[in-house]
Short mmCIF file of C-alpha atoms and ligand atoms in Angstrom, two decimals:
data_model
loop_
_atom_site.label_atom_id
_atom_site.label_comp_id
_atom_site.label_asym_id
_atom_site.label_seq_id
_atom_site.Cartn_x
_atom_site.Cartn_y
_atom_site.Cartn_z
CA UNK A 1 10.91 -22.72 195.81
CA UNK A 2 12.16 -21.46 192.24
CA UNK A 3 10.75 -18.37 190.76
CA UNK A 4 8.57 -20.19 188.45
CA UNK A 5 6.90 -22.40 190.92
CA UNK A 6 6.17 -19.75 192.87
CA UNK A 7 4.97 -18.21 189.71
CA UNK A 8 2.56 -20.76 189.32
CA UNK A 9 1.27 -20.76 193.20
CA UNK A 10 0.39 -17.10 192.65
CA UNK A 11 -1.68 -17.32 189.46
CA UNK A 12 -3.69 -20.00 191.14
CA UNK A 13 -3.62 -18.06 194.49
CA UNK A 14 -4.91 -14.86 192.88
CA UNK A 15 -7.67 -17.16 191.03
CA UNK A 16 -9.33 -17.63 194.61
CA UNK A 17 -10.43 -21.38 194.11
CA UNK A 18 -11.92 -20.51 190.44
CA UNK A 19 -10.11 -22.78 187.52
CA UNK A 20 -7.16 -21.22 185.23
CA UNK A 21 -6.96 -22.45 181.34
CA UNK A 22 -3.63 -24.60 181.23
CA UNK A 23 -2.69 -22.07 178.37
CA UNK A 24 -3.25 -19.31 180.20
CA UNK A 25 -1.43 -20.14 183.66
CA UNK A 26 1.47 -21.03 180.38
CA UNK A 27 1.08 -17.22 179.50
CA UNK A 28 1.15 -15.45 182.64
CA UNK A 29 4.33 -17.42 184.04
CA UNK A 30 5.97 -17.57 180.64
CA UNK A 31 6.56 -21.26 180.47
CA UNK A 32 5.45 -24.21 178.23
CA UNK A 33 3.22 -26.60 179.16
CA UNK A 34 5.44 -29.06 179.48
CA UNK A 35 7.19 -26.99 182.31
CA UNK A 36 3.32 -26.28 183.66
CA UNK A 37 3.36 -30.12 184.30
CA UNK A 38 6.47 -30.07 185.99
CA UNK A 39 5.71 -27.29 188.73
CA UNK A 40 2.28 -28.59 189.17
CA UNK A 41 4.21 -31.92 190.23
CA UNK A 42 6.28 -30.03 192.57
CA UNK A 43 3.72 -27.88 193.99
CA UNK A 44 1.55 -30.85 194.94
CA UNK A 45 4.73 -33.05 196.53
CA UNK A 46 4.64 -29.66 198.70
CA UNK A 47 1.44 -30.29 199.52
CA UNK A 48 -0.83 -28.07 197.42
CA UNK A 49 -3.78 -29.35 196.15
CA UNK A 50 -4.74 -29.00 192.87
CA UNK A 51 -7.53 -30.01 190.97
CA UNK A 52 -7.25 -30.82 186.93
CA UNK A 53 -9.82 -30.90 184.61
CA UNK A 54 -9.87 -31.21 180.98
CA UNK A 55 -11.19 -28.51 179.61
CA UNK A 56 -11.23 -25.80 182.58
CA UNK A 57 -7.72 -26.01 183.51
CA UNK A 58 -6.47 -26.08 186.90
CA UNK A 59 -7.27 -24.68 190.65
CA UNK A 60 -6.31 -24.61 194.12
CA UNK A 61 -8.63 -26.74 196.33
CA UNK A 62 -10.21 -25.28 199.32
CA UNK A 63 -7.45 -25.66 202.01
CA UNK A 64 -8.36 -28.87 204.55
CA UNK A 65 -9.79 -27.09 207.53
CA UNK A 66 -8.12 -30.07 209.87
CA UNK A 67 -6.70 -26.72 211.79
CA UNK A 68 -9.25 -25.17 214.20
CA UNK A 69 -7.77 -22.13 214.76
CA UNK A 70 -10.84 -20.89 216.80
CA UNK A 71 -10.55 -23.86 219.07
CA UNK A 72 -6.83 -22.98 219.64
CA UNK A 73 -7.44 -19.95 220.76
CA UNK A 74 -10.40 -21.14 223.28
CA UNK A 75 -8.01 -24.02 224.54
CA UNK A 76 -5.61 -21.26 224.97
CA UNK A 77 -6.69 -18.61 226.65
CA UNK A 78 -5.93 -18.89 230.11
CA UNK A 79 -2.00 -19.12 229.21
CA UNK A 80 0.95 -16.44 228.14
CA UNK A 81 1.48 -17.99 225.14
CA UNK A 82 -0.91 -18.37 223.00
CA UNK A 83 -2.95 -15.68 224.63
CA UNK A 84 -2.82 -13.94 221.07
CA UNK A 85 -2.88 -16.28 217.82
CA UNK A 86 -2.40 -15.67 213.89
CA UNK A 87 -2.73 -18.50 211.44
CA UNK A 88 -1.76 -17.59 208.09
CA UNK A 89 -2.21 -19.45 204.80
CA UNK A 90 1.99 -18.73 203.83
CA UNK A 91 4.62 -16.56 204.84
CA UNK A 92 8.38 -16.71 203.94
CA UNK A 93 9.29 -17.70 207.61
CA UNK A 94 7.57 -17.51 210.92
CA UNK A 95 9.92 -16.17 212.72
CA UNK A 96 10.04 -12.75 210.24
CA UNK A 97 6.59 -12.34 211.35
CA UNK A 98 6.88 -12.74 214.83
CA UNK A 99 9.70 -10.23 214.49
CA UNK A 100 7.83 -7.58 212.78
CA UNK A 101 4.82 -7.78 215.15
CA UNK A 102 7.36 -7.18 217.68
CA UNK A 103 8.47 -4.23 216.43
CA UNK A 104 4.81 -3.48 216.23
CA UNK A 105 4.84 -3.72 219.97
CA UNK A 106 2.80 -6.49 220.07
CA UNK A 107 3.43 -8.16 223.90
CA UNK A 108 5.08 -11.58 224.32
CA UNK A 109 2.96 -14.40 223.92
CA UNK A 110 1.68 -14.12 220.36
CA UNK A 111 1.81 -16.78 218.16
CA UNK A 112 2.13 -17.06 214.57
CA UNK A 113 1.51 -20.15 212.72
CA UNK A 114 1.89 -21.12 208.49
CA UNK A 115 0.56 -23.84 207.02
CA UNK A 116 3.33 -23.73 204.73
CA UNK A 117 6.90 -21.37 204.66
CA UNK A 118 9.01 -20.45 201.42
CA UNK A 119 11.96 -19.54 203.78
CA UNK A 120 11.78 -21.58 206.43
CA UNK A 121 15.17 -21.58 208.25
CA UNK A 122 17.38 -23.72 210.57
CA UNK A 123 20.42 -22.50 212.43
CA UNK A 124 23.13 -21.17 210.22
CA UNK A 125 21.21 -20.19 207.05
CA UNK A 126 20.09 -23.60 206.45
CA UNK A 127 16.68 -24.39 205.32
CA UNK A 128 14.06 -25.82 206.84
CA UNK A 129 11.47 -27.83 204.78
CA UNK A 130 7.68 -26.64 205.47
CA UNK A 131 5.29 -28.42 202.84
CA UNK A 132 1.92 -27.25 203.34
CA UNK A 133 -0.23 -28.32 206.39
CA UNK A 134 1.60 -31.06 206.51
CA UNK A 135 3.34 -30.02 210.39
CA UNK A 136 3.03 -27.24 212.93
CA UNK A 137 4.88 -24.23 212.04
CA UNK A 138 5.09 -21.87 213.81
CA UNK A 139 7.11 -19.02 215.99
CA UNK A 140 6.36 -17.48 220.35
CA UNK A 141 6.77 -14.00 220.28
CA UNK A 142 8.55 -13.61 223.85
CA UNK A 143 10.40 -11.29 225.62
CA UNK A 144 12.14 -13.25 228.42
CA UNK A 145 14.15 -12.48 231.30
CA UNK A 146 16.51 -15.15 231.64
CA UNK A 147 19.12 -16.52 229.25
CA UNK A 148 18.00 -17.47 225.42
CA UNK A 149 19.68 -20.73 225.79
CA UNK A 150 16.74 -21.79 228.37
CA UNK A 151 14.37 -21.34 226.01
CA UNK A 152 15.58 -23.81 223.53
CA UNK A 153 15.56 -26.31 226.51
CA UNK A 154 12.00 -25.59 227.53
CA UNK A 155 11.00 -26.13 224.15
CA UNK A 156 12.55 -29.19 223.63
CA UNK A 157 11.40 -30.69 227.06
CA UNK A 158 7.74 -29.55 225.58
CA UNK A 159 7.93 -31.17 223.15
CA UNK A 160 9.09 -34.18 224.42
CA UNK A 161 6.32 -34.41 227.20
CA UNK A 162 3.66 -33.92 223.96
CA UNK A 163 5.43 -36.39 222.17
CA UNK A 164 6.51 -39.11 224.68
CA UNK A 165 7.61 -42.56 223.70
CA UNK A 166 10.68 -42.83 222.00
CA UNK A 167 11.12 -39.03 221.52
CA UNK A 168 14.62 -37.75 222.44
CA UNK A 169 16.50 -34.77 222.71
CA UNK A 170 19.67 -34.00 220.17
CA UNK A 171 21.82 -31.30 221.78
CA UNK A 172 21.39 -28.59 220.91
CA UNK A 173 17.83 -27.87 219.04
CA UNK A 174 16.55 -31.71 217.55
CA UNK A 175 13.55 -33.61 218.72
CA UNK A 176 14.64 -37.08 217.20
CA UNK A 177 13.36 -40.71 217.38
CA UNK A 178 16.26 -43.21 216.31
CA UNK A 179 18.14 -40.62 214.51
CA UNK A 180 15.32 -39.30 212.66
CA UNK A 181 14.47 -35.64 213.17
CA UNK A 182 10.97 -35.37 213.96
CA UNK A 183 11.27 -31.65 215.02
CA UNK A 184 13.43 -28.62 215.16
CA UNK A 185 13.81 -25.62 217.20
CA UNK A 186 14.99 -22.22 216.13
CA UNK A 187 15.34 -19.56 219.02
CA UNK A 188 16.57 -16.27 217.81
CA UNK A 189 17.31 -12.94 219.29
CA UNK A 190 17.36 -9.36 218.36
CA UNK A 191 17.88 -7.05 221.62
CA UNK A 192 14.82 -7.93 223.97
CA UNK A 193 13.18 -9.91 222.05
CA UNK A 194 13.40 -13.50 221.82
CA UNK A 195 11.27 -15.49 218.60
CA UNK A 196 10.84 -19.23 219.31
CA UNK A 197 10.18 -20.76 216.05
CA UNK A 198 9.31 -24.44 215.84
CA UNK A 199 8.73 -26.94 213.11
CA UNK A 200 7.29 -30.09 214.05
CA UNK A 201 6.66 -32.80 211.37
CA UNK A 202 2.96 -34.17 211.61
CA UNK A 203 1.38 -36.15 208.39
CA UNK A 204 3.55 -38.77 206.42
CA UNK A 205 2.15 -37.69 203.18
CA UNK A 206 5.08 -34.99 202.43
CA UNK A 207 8.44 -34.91 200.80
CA UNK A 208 10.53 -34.94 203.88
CA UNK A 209 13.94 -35.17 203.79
CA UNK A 210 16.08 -38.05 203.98
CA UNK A 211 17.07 -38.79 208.42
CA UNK A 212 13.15 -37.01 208.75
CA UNK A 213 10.13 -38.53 210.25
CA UNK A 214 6.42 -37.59 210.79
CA UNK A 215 4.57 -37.67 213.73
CA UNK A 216 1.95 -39.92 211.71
CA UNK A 217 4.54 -42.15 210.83
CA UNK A 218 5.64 -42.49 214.31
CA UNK A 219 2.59 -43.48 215.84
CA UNK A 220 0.69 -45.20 213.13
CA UNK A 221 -2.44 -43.02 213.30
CA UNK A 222 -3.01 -39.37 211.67
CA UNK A 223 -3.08 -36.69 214.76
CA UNK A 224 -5.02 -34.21 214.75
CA UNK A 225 -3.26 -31.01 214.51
CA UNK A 226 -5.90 -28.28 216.10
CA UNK A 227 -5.25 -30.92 219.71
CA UNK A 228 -1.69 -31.22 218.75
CA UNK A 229 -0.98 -27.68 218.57
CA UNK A 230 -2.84 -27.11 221.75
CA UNK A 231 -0.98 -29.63 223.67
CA UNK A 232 2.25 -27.78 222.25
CA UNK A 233 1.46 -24.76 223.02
CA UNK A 234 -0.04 -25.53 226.87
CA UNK A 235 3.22 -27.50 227.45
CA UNK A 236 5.63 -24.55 226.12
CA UNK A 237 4.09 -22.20 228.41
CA UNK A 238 4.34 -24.19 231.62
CA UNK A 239 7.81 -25.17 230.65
CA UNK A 240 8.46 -21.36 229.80
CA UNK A 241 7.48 -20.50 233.20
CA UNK A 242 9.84 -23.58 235.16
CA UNK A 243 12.41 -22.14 233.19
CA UNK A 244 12.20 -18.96 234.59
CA UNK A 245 11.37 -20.42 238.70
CA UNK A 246 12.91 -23.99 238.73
CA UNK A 247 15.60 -24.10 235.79
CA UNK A 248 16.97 -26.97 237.36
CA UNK A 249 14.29 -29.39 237.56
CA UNK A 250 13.71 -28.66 233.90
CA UNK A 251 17.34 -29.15 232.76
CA UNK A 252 17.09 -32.54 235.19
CA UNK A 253 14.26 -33.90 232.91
CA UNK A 254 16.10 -32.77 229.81
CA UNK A 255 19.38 -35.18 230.76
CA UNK A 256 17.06 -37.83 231.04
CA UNK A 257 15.23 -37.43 227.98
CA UNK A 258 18.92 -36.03 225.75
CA UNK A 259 20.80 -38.62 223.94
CA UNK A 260 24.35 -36.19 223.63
CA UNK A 261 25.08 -35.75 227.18
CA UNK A 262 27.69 -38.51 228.17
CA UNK A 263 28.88 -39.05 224.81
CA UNK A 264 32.17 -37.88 223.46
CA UNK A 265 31.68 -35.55 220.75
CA UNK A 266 32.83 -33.59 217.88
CA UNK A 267 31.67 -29.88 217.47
CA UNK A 268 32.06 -27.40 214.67
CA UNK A 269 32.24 -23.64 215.98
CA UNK A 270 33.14 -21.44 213.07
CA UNK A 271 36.04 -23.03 211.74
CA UNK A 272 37.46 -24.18 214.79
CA UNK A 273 36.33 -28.08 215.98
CA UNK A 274 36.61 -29.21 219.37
CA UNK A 275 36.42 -32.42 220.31
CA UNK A 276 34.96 -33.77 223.96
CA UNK A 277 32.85 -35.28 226.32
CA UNK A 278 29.21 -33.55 226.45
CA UNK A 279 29.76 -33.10 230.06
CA UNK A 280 26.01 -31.16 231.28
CA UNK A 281 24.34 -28.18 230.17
CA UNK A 282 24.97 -25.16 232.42
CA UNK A 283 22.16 -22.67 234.22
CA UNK A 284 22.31 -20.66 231.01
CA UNK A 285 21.65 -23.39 228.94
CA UNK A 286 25.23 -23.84 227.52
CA UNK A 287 26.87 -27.05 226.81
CA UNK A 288 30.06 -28.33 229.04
CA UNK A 289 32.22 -30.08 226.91
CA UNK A 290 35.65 -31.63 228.60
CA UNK A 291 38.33 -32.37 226.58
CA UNK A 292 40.27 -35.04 226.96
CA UNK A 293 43.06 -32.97 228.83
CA UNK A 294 40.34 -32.02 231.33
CA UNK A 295 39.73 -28.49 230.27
CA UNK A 296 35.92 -27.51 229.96
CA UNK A 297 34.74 -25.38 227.28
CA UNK A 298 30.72 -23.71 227.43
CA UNK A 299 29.54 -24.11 223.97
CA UNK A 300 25.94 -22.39 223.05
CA UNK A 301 23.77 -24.26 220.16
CA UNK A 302 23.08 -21.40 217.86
CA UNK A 303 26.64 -20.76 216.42
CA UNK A 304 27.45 -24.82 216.60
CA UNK A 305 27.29 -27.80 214.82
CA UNK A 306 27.16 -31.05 216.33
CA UNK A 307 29.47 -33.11 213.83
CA UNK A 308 29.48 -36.57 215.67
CA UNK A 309 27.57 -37.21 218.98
C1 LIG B 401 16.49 -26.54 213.08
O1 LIG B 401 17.63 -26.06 212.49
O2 LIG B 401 16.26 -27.69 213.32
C2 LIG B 401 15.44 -25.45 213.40
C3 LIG B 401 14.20 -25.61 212.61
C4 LIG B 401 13.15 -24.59 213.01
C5 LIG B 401 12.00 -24.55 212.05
C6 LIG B 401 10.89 -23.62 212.53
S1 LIG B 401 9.46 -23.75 211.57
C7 LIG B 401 8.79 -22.33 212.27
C8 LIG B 401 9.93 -21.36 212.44
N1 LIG B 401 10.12 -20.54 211.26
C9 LIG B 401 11.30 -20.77 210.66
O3 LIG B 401 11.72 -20.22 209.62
N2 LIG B 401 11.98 -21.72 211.36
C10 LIG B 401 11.25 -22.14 212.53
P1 LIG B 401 18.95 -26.91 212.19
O4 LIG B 401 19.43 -27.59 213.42
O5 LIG B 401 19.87 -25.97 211.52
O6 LIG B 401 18.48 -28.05 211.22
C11 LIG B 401 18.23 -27.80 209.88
C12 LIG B 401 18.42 -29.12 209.12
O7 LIG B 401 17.33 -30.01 209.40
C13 LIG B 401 18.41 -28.95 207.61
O8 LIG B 401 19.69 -28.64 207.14
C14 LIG B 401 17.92 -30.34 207.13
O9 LIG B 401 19.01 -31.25 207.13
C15 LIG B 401 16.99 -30.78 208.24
N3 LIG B 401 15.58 -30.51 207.91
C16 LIG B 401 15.04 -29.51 207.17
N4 LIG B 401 13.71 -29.56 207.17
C17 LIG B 401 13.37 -30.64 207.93
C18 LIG B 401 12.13 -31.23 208.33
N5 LIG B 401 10.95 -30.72 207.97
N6 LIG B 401 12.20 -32.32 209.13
C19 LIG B 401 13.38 -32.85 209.52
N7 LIG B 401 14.57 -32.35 209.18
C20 LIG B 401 14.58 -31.25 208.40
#
């Protein structure tokens, strides 16, 4: 988001849901009202809404309380994850938070969710698009014992149960229906401490990238995101726990639900490519690729990107 938009966001965030003179919100954020028009274009294609009137100016409407946050936690609290939940209204990216409640000592299972991110990251340093309560986003505080890897595959097999239909899995972190990313998983790790940060694509009405879709669009019918995020969450933790006792079973659901294995690929790993055959994915969670002169190289998502496949 550019420094004036965000500009704009604050003065009306600061205003509480009262109504800012046009000229005024001009003033404070040093722009002209033909700029004001602008940002308030792009702040609502992200999902912000915001009244007009003629002679009061502008405001932030009450947020859309379509996420229960309450209910989550009721529907939750029998489980490890989940067994602690925070919902705020923005953050810069999920995952920061969940690391700084870490260091906090805050125990594994906590939750964080955003209705909207203004850093919202991919693998790689690339950005990942968050408009506001428009998807789940959100980041699992864990600190596992097993290999990271195997928590990127128990999310995506969550997901995919939640999901069903057409849903498949794109080695290494993409939920996709016909090419079309419908979700993304981030799994990063600092010492002992694992964050699982997910971004799942729920209404249409958004700017989504090009090659994105919405769950809404998928299935022809608005979800509803309190009963979404519950089934998410209840799926993650079983699949968190067959990670850790049955890692097999769950990797045997993932090959039949991933599109990559069996297909030859092309990989970019730093500046090196390497081209093969995306053989299985390993007790760890790593990717077998043989090369066409038979050699087999373990490749691990985070540092990789999947070129063709
Ligand atoms: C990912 O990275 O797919 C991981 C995305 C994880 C997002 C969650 S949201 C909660 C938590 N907090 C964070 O800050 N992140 C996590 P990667 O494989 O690098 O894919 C990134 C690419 O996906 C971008 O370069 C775009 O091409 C595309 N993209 C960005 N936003 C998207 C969206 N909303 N839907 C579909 N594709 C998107």
């Amino acid at each position: 988001m550019l420094r004036t938009t965000k500009g704009v966001l604050a003065c009306l965030e600061e205003a509480q849901g009262g109504f800012i003179p046009a000229q005024d919100l001009c003033e404070k954020t040093r722009i002209s009202a033909r700029q004001l028009a602008d940002e308030l274009t792009v702040l609502r294609r992200l999902g912000h809404a915001i009244e007009a009137d003629p002679i009061l100016g502008y405001r932030l409407a009450r947020p859309q309380v379509d996420f229960d946050v309450q209910q989550l936690r009721q529907r939750l609290a029998s489980c490890c994850i989940g067994r602690e939940i925070i919902a705020l209204p923005s953050t810069t990216s999920t995952n920061d938070v969940a690391f700084q409640l870490s260091q906090n000592g805050r125990s594994e299972g906590v939750v964080v969710f955003a209705e909207t991110q203004s850093a919202g990251r991919g693998r790689l340093g690339r950005a990942w698009v968050s408009p506001n309560g428009r998807g789940l986003w959100f980041s699992v505080l864990l600190r596992p014992r097993m290999p990271t890897a195997r928590l990127t595959v128990a999310a995506a097999v969550a997901l995919t149960r939640v999901v069903a239909g057409q849903a498949r899995i794109k080695w290494p972190n993409d939920i996709v229906v016909n090419d079309r990313k419908l979700a993304g998983i981030l799994t990063e790790a600092r010492g002992e401490i694992v964050v699982l940060g997910i971004g799942l694509n729920v209404y249409a009405d958004a700017p989504w990238p090009a090659q994105a879709i919405s769950l809404e669009e998928l299935l022809g019918e608005r979800p509803d995101r309190t009963e979404l995020a519950a089934r998410v969450l209840m799926e993650l933790d079983r699949c968190y726990s067959q990670a850790a006792q049955d890692f097999d079973g769950l990797l045997e659901e993932w090959a039949t639900r991933c599109v990559t294995l069996g297909k030859q690929i092309e990989l970019q790993i730093g500046g090196r490519r390497l081209v093969g055959l995306a053989y299985a994915l390993d007790e760890n969670g790593a990717l077998i690729v043989r090369r066409d002169n038979g050699q087999t190289e373990r490749v691990y998502g985070a540092d990789v990107t999947l070129v063709h496949g």
